[in-house]
Amino acid sequence: MKHMVSYKLKPDCVAENERLSKAVYEALEQARPRGLRYATFKLEDGVSFIHVVSHDEADGSNTLTSLPAFKAFSAGVKERCEVLPHRVQLTEIGSYGFIGE
């Protein structure tokens, strides 16, 4: 499963969002879940973000969303956003050297 989530933050919430995102990456470094690829990008406007996720758990679960750090990140995202998160499924046509390949 591959998907992308995009959203736009209130300007005064960017630092908090980045702090919470970094905590997720610290948790991932410790947990080292197999089959998960995840990246977060801040767009040039400084307030818009995208997250690209690829996971291949056989049972359809998502290790990322079960992490306490990710739950903390997700808990207040609606309050931090000017434009709420929008998730879209991605169908890979091809990739080269993308997200750890």
JSON list of N, CA and C in Angstrom, two decimals, residues 2-58:
[
{"chain": "A", "resi": 2, "resn": "LYS", "atom": "N", "xyz": [0.58, 2.15, -0.88]},
{"chain": "A", "resi": 2, "resn": "LYS", "atom": "CA", "xyz": [1.30, 3.41, -0.97]},
{"chain": "A", "resi": 2, "resn": "LYS", "atom": "C", "xyz": [0.28, 4.54, -0.97]},
{"chain": "A", "resi": 3, "resn": "HIS", "atom": "N", "xyz": [0.54, 5.55, -0.17]},
{"chain": "A", "resi": 3, "resn": "HIS", "atom": "CA", "xyz": [-0.33, 6.72, -0.18]},
{"chain": "A", "resi": 3, "resn": "HIS", "atom": "C", "xyz": [0.45, 7.97, 0.21]},
{"chain": "A", "resi": 4, "resn": "MET", "atom": "N", "xyz": [-0.18, 9.10, -0.07]},
{"chain": "A", "resi": 4, "resn": "MET", "atom": "CA", "xyz": [0.38, 10.40, 0.25]},
{"chain": "A", "resi": 4, "resn": "MET", "atom": "C", "xyz": [-0.67, 11.19, 1.02]},
{"chain": "A", "resi": 5, "resn": "VAL", "atom": "N", "xyz": [-0.21, 11.91, 2.04]},
{"chain": "A", "resi": 5, "resn": "VAL", "atom": "CA", "xyz": [-1.08, 12.79, 2.81]},
{"chain": "A", "resi": 5, "resn": "VAL", "atom": "C", "xyz": [-0.54, 14.20, 2.68]},
{"chain": "A", "resi": 6, "resn": "SER", "atom": "N", "xyz": [-1.40, 15.14, 2.36]},
{"chain": "A", "resi": 6, "resn": "SER", "atom": "CA", "xyz": [-0.98, 16.54, 2.26]},
{"chain": "A", "resi": 6, "resn": "SER", "atom": "C", "xyz": [-1.88, 17.39, 3.15]},
{"chain": "A", "resi": 7, "resn": "TYR", "atom": "N", "xyz": [-1.30, 18.48, 3.66]},
{"chain": "A", "resi": 7, "resn": "TYR", "atom": "CA", "xyz": [-2.05, 19.41, 4.51]},
{"chain": "A", "resi": 7, "resn": "TYR", "atom": "C", "xyz": [-1.30, 20.73, 4.59]},
{"chain": "A", "resi": 8, "resn": "LYS", "atom": "N", "xyz": [-2.00, 21.75, 5.08]},
{"chain": "A", "resi": 8, "resn": "LYS", "atom": "CA", "xyz": [-1.41, 23.07, 5.25]},
{"chain": "A", "resi": 8, "resn": "LYS", "atom": "C", "xyz": [-1.63, 23.50, 6.69]},
{"chain": "A", "resi": 9, "resn": "LEU", "atom": "N", "xyz": [-0.55, 23.93, 7.33]},
{"chain": "A", "resi": 9, "resn": "LEU", "atom": "CA", "xyz": [-0.59, 24.32, 8.73]},
{"chain": "A", "resi": 9, "resn": "LEU", "atom": "C", "xyz": [-0.88, 25.80, 8.92]},
{"chain": "A", "resi": 10, "resn": "LYS", "atom": "N", "xyz": [-1.34, 26.13, 10.12]},
{"chain": "A", "resi": 10, "resn": "LYS", "atom": "CA", "xyz": [-1.37, 27.52, 10.55]},
{"chain": "A", "resi": 10, "resn": "LYS", "atom": "C", "xyz": [0.10, 27.90, 10.77]},
{"chain": "A", "resi": 11, "resn": "PRO", "atom": "N", "xyz": [0.51, 29.09, 10.37]},
{"chain": "A", "resi": 11, "resn": "PRO", "atom": "CA", "xyz": [1.93, 29.45, 10.47]},
{"chain": "A", "resi": 11, "resn": "PRO", "atom": "C", "xyz": [2.54, 29.28, 11.86]},
{"chain": "A", "resi": 12, "resn": "ASP", "atom": "N", "xyz": [1.78, 29.54, 12.90]},
{"chain": "A", "resi": 12, "resn": "ASP", "atom": "CA", "xyz": [2.32, 29.43, 14.25]},
{"chain": "A", "resi": 12, "resn": "ASP", "atom": "C", "xyz": [2.40, 27.99, 14.76]},
{"chain": "A", "resi": 13, "resn": "CYS", "atom": "N", "xyz": [2.02, 27.02, 13.94]},
{"chain": "A", "resi": 13, "resn": "CYS", "atom": "CA", "xyz": [2.04, 25.61, 14.34]},
{"chain": "A", "resi": 13, "resn": "CYS", "atom": "C", "xyz": [3.14, 24.81, 13.65]},
{"chain": "A", "resi": 14, "resn": "VAL", "atom": "N", "xyz": [3.92, 25.44, 12.79]},
{"chain": "A", "resi": 14, "resn": "VAL", "atom": "CA", "xyz": [4.93, 24.72, 12.02]},
{"chain": "A", "resi": 14, "resn": "VAL", "atom": "C", "xyz": [5.98, 24.09, 12.93]},
{"chain": "A", "resi": 15, "resn": "ALA", "atom": "N", "xyz": [6.50, 24.83, 13.89]},
{"chain": "A", "resi": 15, "resn": "ALA", "atom": "CA", "xyz": [7.56, 24.31, 14.77]},
{"chain": "A", "resi": 15, "resn": "ALA", "atom": "C", "xyz": [7.06, 23.11, 15.57]},
{"chain": "A", "resi": 16, "resn": "GLU", "atom": "N", "xyz": [5.84, 23.18, 16.07]},
{"chain": "A", "resi": 16, "resn": "GLU", "atom": "CA", "xyz": [5.29, 22.05, 16.83]},
{"chain": "A", "resi": 16, "resn": "GLU", "atom": "C", "xyz": [5.12, 20.84, 15.93]},
{"chain": "A", "resi": 17, "resn": "ASN", "atom": "N", "xyz": [4.63, 21.04, 14.72]},
{"chain": "A", "resi": 17, "resn": "ASN", "atom": "CA", "xyz": [4.45, 19.95, 13.78]},
{"chain": "A", "resi": 17, "resn": "ASN", "atom": "C", "xyz": [5.78, 19.27, 13.45]},
{"chain": "A", "resi": 18, "resn": "GLU", "atom": "N", "xyz": [6.81, 20.08, 13.24]},
{"chain": "A", "resi": 18, "resn": "GLU", "atom": "CA", "xyz": [8.13, 19.53, 12.95]},
{"chain": "A", "resi": 18, "resn": "GLU", "atom": "C", "xyz": [8.69, 18.76, 14.14]},
{"chain": "A", "resi": 19, "resn": "ARG", "atom": "N", "xyz": [8.48, 19.28, 15.36]},
{"chain": "A", "resi": 19, "resn": "ARG", "atom": "CA", "xyz": [8.95, 18.59, 16.56]},
{"chain": "A", "resi": 19, "resn": "ARG", "atom": "C", "xyz": [8.26, 17.24, 16.70]},
{"chain": "A", "resi": 20, "resn": "LEU", "atom": "N", "xyz": [6.95, 17.21, 16.50]},
{"chain": "A", "resi": 20, "resn": "LEU", "atom": "CA", "xyz": [6.20, 15.95, 16.60]},
{"chain": "A", "resi": 20, "resn": "LEU", "atom": "C", "xyz": [6.59, 14.98, 15.49]},
{"chain": "A", "resi": 21, "resn": "SER", "atom": "N", "xyz": [6.85, 15.49, 14.30]},
{"chain": "A", "resi": 21, "resn": "SER", "atom": "CA", "xyz": [7.29, 14.64, 13.19]},
{"chain": "A", "resi": 21, "resn": "SER", "atom": "C", "xyz": [8.64, 14.01, 13.49]},
{"chain": "A", "resi": 22, "resn": "LYS", "atom": "N", "xyz": [9.56, 14.80, 14.02]},
{"chain": "A", "resi": 22, "resn": "LYS", "atom": "CA", "xyz": [10.89, 14.28, 14.35]},
{"chain": "A", "resi": 22, "resn": "LYS", "atom": "C", "xyz": [10.80, 13.20, 15.43]},
{"chain": "A", "resi": 23, "resn": "ALA", "atom": "N", "xyz": [9.86, 13.34, 16.36]},
{"chain": "A", "resi": 23, "resn": "ALA", "atom": "CA", "xyz": [9.67, 12.31, 17.39]},
{"chain": "A", "resi": 23, "resn": "ALA", "atom": "C", "xyz": [9.22, 10.99, 16.75]},
{"chain": "A", "resi": 24, "resn": "VAL", "atom": "N", "xyz": [8.42, 11.07, 15.70]},
{"chain": "A", "resi": 24, "resn": "VAL", "atom": "CA", "xyz": [8.00, 9.86, 14.98]},
{"chain": "A", "resi": 24, "resn": "VAL", "atom": "C", "xyz": [9.22, 9.19, 14.37]},
{"chain": "A", "resi": 25, "resn": "TYR", "atom": "N", "xyz": [10.10, 9.97, 13.76]},
{"chain": "A", "resi": 25, "resn": "TYR", "atom": "CA", "xyz": [11.30, 9.38, 13.15]},
{"chain": "A", "resi": 25, "resn": "TYR", "atom": "C", "xyz": [12.24, 8.79, 14.19]},
{"chain": "A", "resi": 26, "resn": "GLU", "atom": "N", "xyz": [12.33, 9.40, 15.35]},
{"chain": "A", "resi": 26, "resn": "GLU", "atom": "CA", "xyz": [13.13, 8.82, 16.43]},
{"chain": "A", "resi": 26, "resn": "GLU", "atom": "C", "xyz": [12.55, 7.47, 16.86]},
{"chain": "A", "resi": 27, "resn": "ALA", "atom": "N", "xyz": [11.23, 7.39, 16.97]},
{"chain": "A", "resi": 27, "resn": "ALA", "atom": "CA", "xyz": [10.57, 6.13, 17.33]},
{"chain": "A", "resi": 27, "resn": "ALA", "atom": "C", "xyz": [10.78, 5.07, 16.24]},
{"chain": "A", "resi": 28, "resn": "LEU", "atom": "N", "xyz": [10.73, 5.49, 14.99]},
{"chain": "A", "resi": 28, "resn": "LEU", "atom": "CA", "xyz": [10.96, 4.55, 13.89]},
{"chain": "A", "resi": 28, "resn": "LEU", "atom": "C", "xyz": [12.39, 4.03, 13.90]},
{"chain": "A", "resi": 29, "resn": "GLU", "atom": "N", "xyz": [13.35, 4.88, 14.21]},
{"chain": "A", "resi": 29, "resn": "GLU", "atom": "CA", "xyz": [14.74, 4.44, 14.31]},
{"chain": "A", "resi": 29, "resn": "GLU", "atom": "C", "xyz": [14.91, 3.37, 15.38]},
{"chain": "A", "resi": 30, "resn": "GLN", "atom": "N", "xyz": [14.16, 3.50, 16.46]},
{"chain": "A", "resi": 30, "resn": "GLN", "atom": "CA", "xyz": [14.24, 2.50, 17.53]},
{"chain": "A", "resi": 30, "resn": "GLN", "atom": "C", "xyz": [13.49, 1.22, 17.16]},
{"chain": "A", "resi": 31, "resn": "ALA", "atom": "N", "xyz": [12.30, 1.36, 16.59]},
{"chain": "A", "resi": 31, "resn": "ALA", "atom": "CA", "xyz": [11.45, 0.20, 16.29]},
{"chain": "A", "resi": 31, "resn": "ALA", "atom": "C", "xyz": [11.92, -0.55, 15.04]},
{"chain": "A", "resi": 32, "resn": "ARG", "atom": "N", "xyz": [12.44, 0.18, 14.07]},
{"chain": "A", "resi": 32, "resn": "ARG", "atom": "CA", "xyz": [12.91, -0.38, 12.80]},
{"chain": "A", "resi": 32, "resn": "ARG", "atom": "C", "xyz": [11.91, -1.37, 12.16]},
{"chain": "A", "resi": 33, "resn": "PRO", "atom": "N", "xyz": [10.67, -0.92, 11.94]},
{"chain": "A", "resi": 33, "resn": "PRO", "atom": "CA", "xyz": [9.67, -1.84, 11.38]},
{"chain": "A", "resi": 33, "resn": "PRO", "atom": "C", "xyz": [10.01, -2.26, 9.95]},
{"chain": "A", "resi": 34, "resn": "ARG", "atom": "N", "xyz": [9.87, -3.55, 9.69]},
{"chain": "A", "resi": 34, "resn": "ARG", "atom": "CA", "xyz": [10.13, -4.08, 8.34]},
{"chain": "A", "resi": 34, "resn": "ARG", "atom": "C", "xyz": [8.99, -3.69, 7.40]},
{"chain": "A", "resi": 35, "resn": "GLY", "atom": "N", "xyz": [9.35, -3.47, 6.15]},
{"chain": "A", "resi": 35, "resn": "GLY", "atom": "CA", "xyz": [8.34, -3.23, 5.13]},
{"chain": "A", "resi": 35, "resn": "GLY", "atom": "C", "xyz": [7.75, -1.83, 5.12]},
{"chain": "A", "resi": 36, "resn": "LEU", "atom": "N", "xyz": [8.26, -0.93, 5.96]},
{"chain": "A", "resi": 36, "resn": "LEU", "atom": "CA", "xyz": [7.72, 0.42, 6.03]},
{"chain": "A", "resi": 36, "resn": "LEU", "atom": "C", "xyz": [8.73, 1.40, 5.43]},
{"chain": "A", "resi": 37, "resn": "ARG", "atom": "N", "xyz": [8.23, 2.25, 4.56]},
{"chain": "A", "resi": 37, "resn": "ARG", "atom": "CA", "xyz": [9.02, 3.37, 4.04]},
{"chain": "A", "resi": 37, "resn": "ARG", "atom": "C", "xyz": [8.16, 4.61, 4.26]},
{"chain": "A", "resi": 38, "resn": "TYR", "atom": "N", "xyz": [8.80, 5.64, 4.78]},
{"chain": "A", "resi": 38, "resn": "TYR", "atom": "CA", "xyz": [8.04, 6.83, 5.19]},
{"chain": "A", "resi": 38, "resn": "TYR", "atom": "C", "xyz": [8.91, 8.06, 5.03]},
{"chain": "A", "resi": 39, "resn": "ALA", "atom": "N", "xyz": [8.36, 9.11, 4.49]},
{"chain": "A", "resi": 39, "resn": "ALA", "atom": "CA", "xyz": [9.09, 10.37, 4.34]},
{"chain": "A", "resi": 39, "resn": "ALA", "atom": "C", "xyz": [8.14, 11.54, 4.54]},
{"chain": "A", "resi": 40, "resn": "THR", "atom": "N", "xyz": [8.66, 12.59, 5.13]},
{"chain": "A", "resi": 40, "resn": "THR", "atom": "CA", "xyz": [7.90, 13.82, 5.34]},
{"chain": "A", "resi": 40, "resn": "THR", "atom": "C", "xyz": [8.65, 14.96, 4.65]},
{"chain": "A", "resi": 41, "resn": "PHE", "atom": "N", "xyz": [7.90, 15.79, 3.94]},
{"chain": "A", "resi": 41, "resn": "PHE", "atom": "CA", "xyz": [8.49, 16.91, 3.23]},
{"chain": "A", "resi": 41, "resn": "PHE", "atom": "C", "xyz": [7.73, 18.19, 3.54]},
{"chain": "A", "resi": 42, "resn": "LYS", "atom": "N", "xyz": [8.48, 19.27, 3.75]},
{"chain": "A", "resi": 42, "resn": "LYS", "atom": "CA", "xyz": [7.87, 20.60, 3.88]},
{"chain": "A", "resi": 42, "resn": "LYS", "atom": "C", "xyz": [8.01, 21.28, 2.53]},
{"chain": "A", "resi": 43, "resn": "LEU", "atom": "N", "xyz": [6.92, 21.84, 2.03]},
{"chain": "A", "resi": 43, "resn": "LEU", "atom": "CA", "xyz": [6.94, 22.51, 0.73]},
{"chain": "A", "resi": 43, "resn": "LEU", "atom": "C", "xyz": [7.50, 23.92, 0.86]},
{"chain": "A", "resi": 44, "resn": "GLU", "atom": "N", "xyz": [7.79, 24.53, -0.27]},
{"chain": "A", "resi": 44, "resn": "GLU", "atom": "CA", "xyz": [8.49, 25.81, -0.27]},
{"chain": "A", "resi": 44, "resn": "GLU", "atom": "C", "xyz": [7.71, 26.96, 0.37]},
{"chain": "A", "resi": 45, "resn": "ASP", "atom": "N", "xyz": [6.40, 26.83, 0.53]},
{"chain": "A", "resi": 45, "resn": "ASP", "atom": "CA", "xyz": [5.65, 27.89, 1.20]},
{"chain": "A", "resi": 45, "resn": "ASP", "atom": "C", "xyz": [5.89, 27.90, 2.71]},
{"chain": "A", "resi": 46, "resn": "GLY", "atom": "N", "xyz": [6.53, 26.84, 3.23]},
{"chain": "A", "resi": 46, "resn": "GLY", "atom": "CA", "xyz": [6.88, 26.77, 4.64]},
{"chain": "A", "resi": 46, "resn": "GLY", "atom": "C", "xyz": [5.77, 26.33, 5.57]},
{"chain": "A", "resi": 47, "resn": "VAL", "atom": "N", "xyz": [4.56, 26.15, 5.06]},
{"chain": "A", "resi": 47, "resn": "VAL", "atom": "CA", "xyz": [3.44, 25.74, 5.89]},
{"chain": "A", "resi": 47, "resn": "VAL", "atom": "C", "xyz": [2.70, 24.51, 5.36]},
{"chain": "A", "resi": 48, "resn": "SER", "atom": "N", "xyz": [3.05, 24.08, 4.16]},
{"chain": "A", "resi": 48, "resn": "SER", "atom": "CA", "xyz": [2.41, 22.89, 3.57]},
{"chain": "A", "resi": 48, "resn": "SER", "atom": "C", "xyz": [3.36, 21.71, 3.68]},
{"chain": "A", "resi": 49, "resn": "PHE", "atom": "N", "xyz": [2.79, 20.55, 3.98]},
{"chain": "A", "resi": 49, "resn": "PHE", "atom": "CA", "xyz": [3.57, 19.34, 4.18]},
{"chain": "A", "resi": 49, "resn": "PHE", "atom": "C", "xyz": [2.95, 18.20, 3.39]},
{"chain": "A", "resi": 50, "resn": "ILE", "atom": "N", "xyz": [3.81, 17.26, 2.99]},
{"chain": "A", "resi": 50, "resn": "ILE", "atom": "CA", "xyz": [3.32, 15.99, 2.46]},
{"chain": "A", "resi": 50, "resn": "ILE", "atom": "C", "xyz": [4.06, 14.86, 3.16]},
{"chain": "A", "resi": 51, "resn": "HIS", "atom": "N", "xyz": [3.37, 13.78, 3.35]},
{"chain": "A", "resi": 51, "resn": "HIS", "atom": "CA", "xyz": [3.93, 12.55, 3.90]},
{"chain": "A", "resi": 51, "resn": "HIS", "atom": "C", "xyz": [3.69, 11.47, 2.85]},
{"chain": "A", "resi": 52, "resn": "VAL", "atom": "N", "xyz": [4.74, 10.73, 2.52]},
{"chain": "A", "resi": 52, "resn": "VAL", "atom": "CA", "xyz": [4.63, 9.62, 1.57]},
{"chain": "A", "resi": 52, "resn": "VAL", "atom": "C", "xyz": [4.89, 8.35, 2.36]},
{"chain": "A", "resi": 53, "resn": "VAL", "atom": "N", "xyz": [3.96, 7.41, 2.24]},
{"chain": "A", "resi": 53, "resn": "VAL", "atom": "CA", "xyz": [4.02, 6.17, 3.04]},
{"chain": "A", "resi": 53, "resn": "VAL", "atom": "C", "xyz": [3.90, 4.96, 2.12]},
{"chain": "A", "resi": 54, "resn": "SER", "atom": "N", "xyz": [4.74, 3.99, 2.38]},
{"chain": "A", "resi": 54, "resn": "SER", "atom": "CA", "xyz": [4.65, 2.70, 1.69]},
{"chain": "A", "resi": 54, "resn": "SER", "atom": "C", "xyz": [4.82, 1.63, 2.75]},
{"chain": "A", "resi": 55, "resn": "HIS", "atom": "N", "xyz": [3.87, 0.73, 2.84]},
{"chain": "A", "resi": 55, "resn": "HIS", "atom": "CA", "xyz": [4.01, -0.37, 3.79]},
{"chain": "A", "resi": 55, "resn": "HIS", "atom": "C", "xyz": [3.41, -1.63, 3.18]},
{"chain": "A", "resi": 56, "resn": "ASP", "atom": "N", "xyz": [3.97, -2.76, 3.58]},
{"chain": "A", "resi": 56, "resn": "ASP", "atom": "CA", "xyz": [3.53, -4.01, 2.98]},
{"chain": "A", "resi": 56, "resn": "ASP", "atom": "C", "xyz": [3.27, -5.09, 4.02]},
{"chain": "A", "resi": 57, "resn": "GLU", "atom": "N", "xyz": [2.65, -4.70, 5.14]},
{"chain": "A", "resi": 57, "resn": "GLU", "atom": "CA", "xyz": [2.28, -5.70, 6.13]},
{"chain": "A", "resi": 57, "resn": "GLU", "atom": "C", "xyz": [1.25, -6.65, 5.52]},
{"chain": "A", "resi": 58, "resn": "ALA", "atom": "N", "xyz": [1.48, -7.93, 5.67]},
{"chain": "A", "resi": 58, "resn": "ALA", "atom": "CA", "xyz": [0.62, -8.95, 5.06]},
{"chain": "A", "resi": 58, "resn": "ALA", "atom": "C", "xyz": [-0.82, -8.88, 5.56]}
]
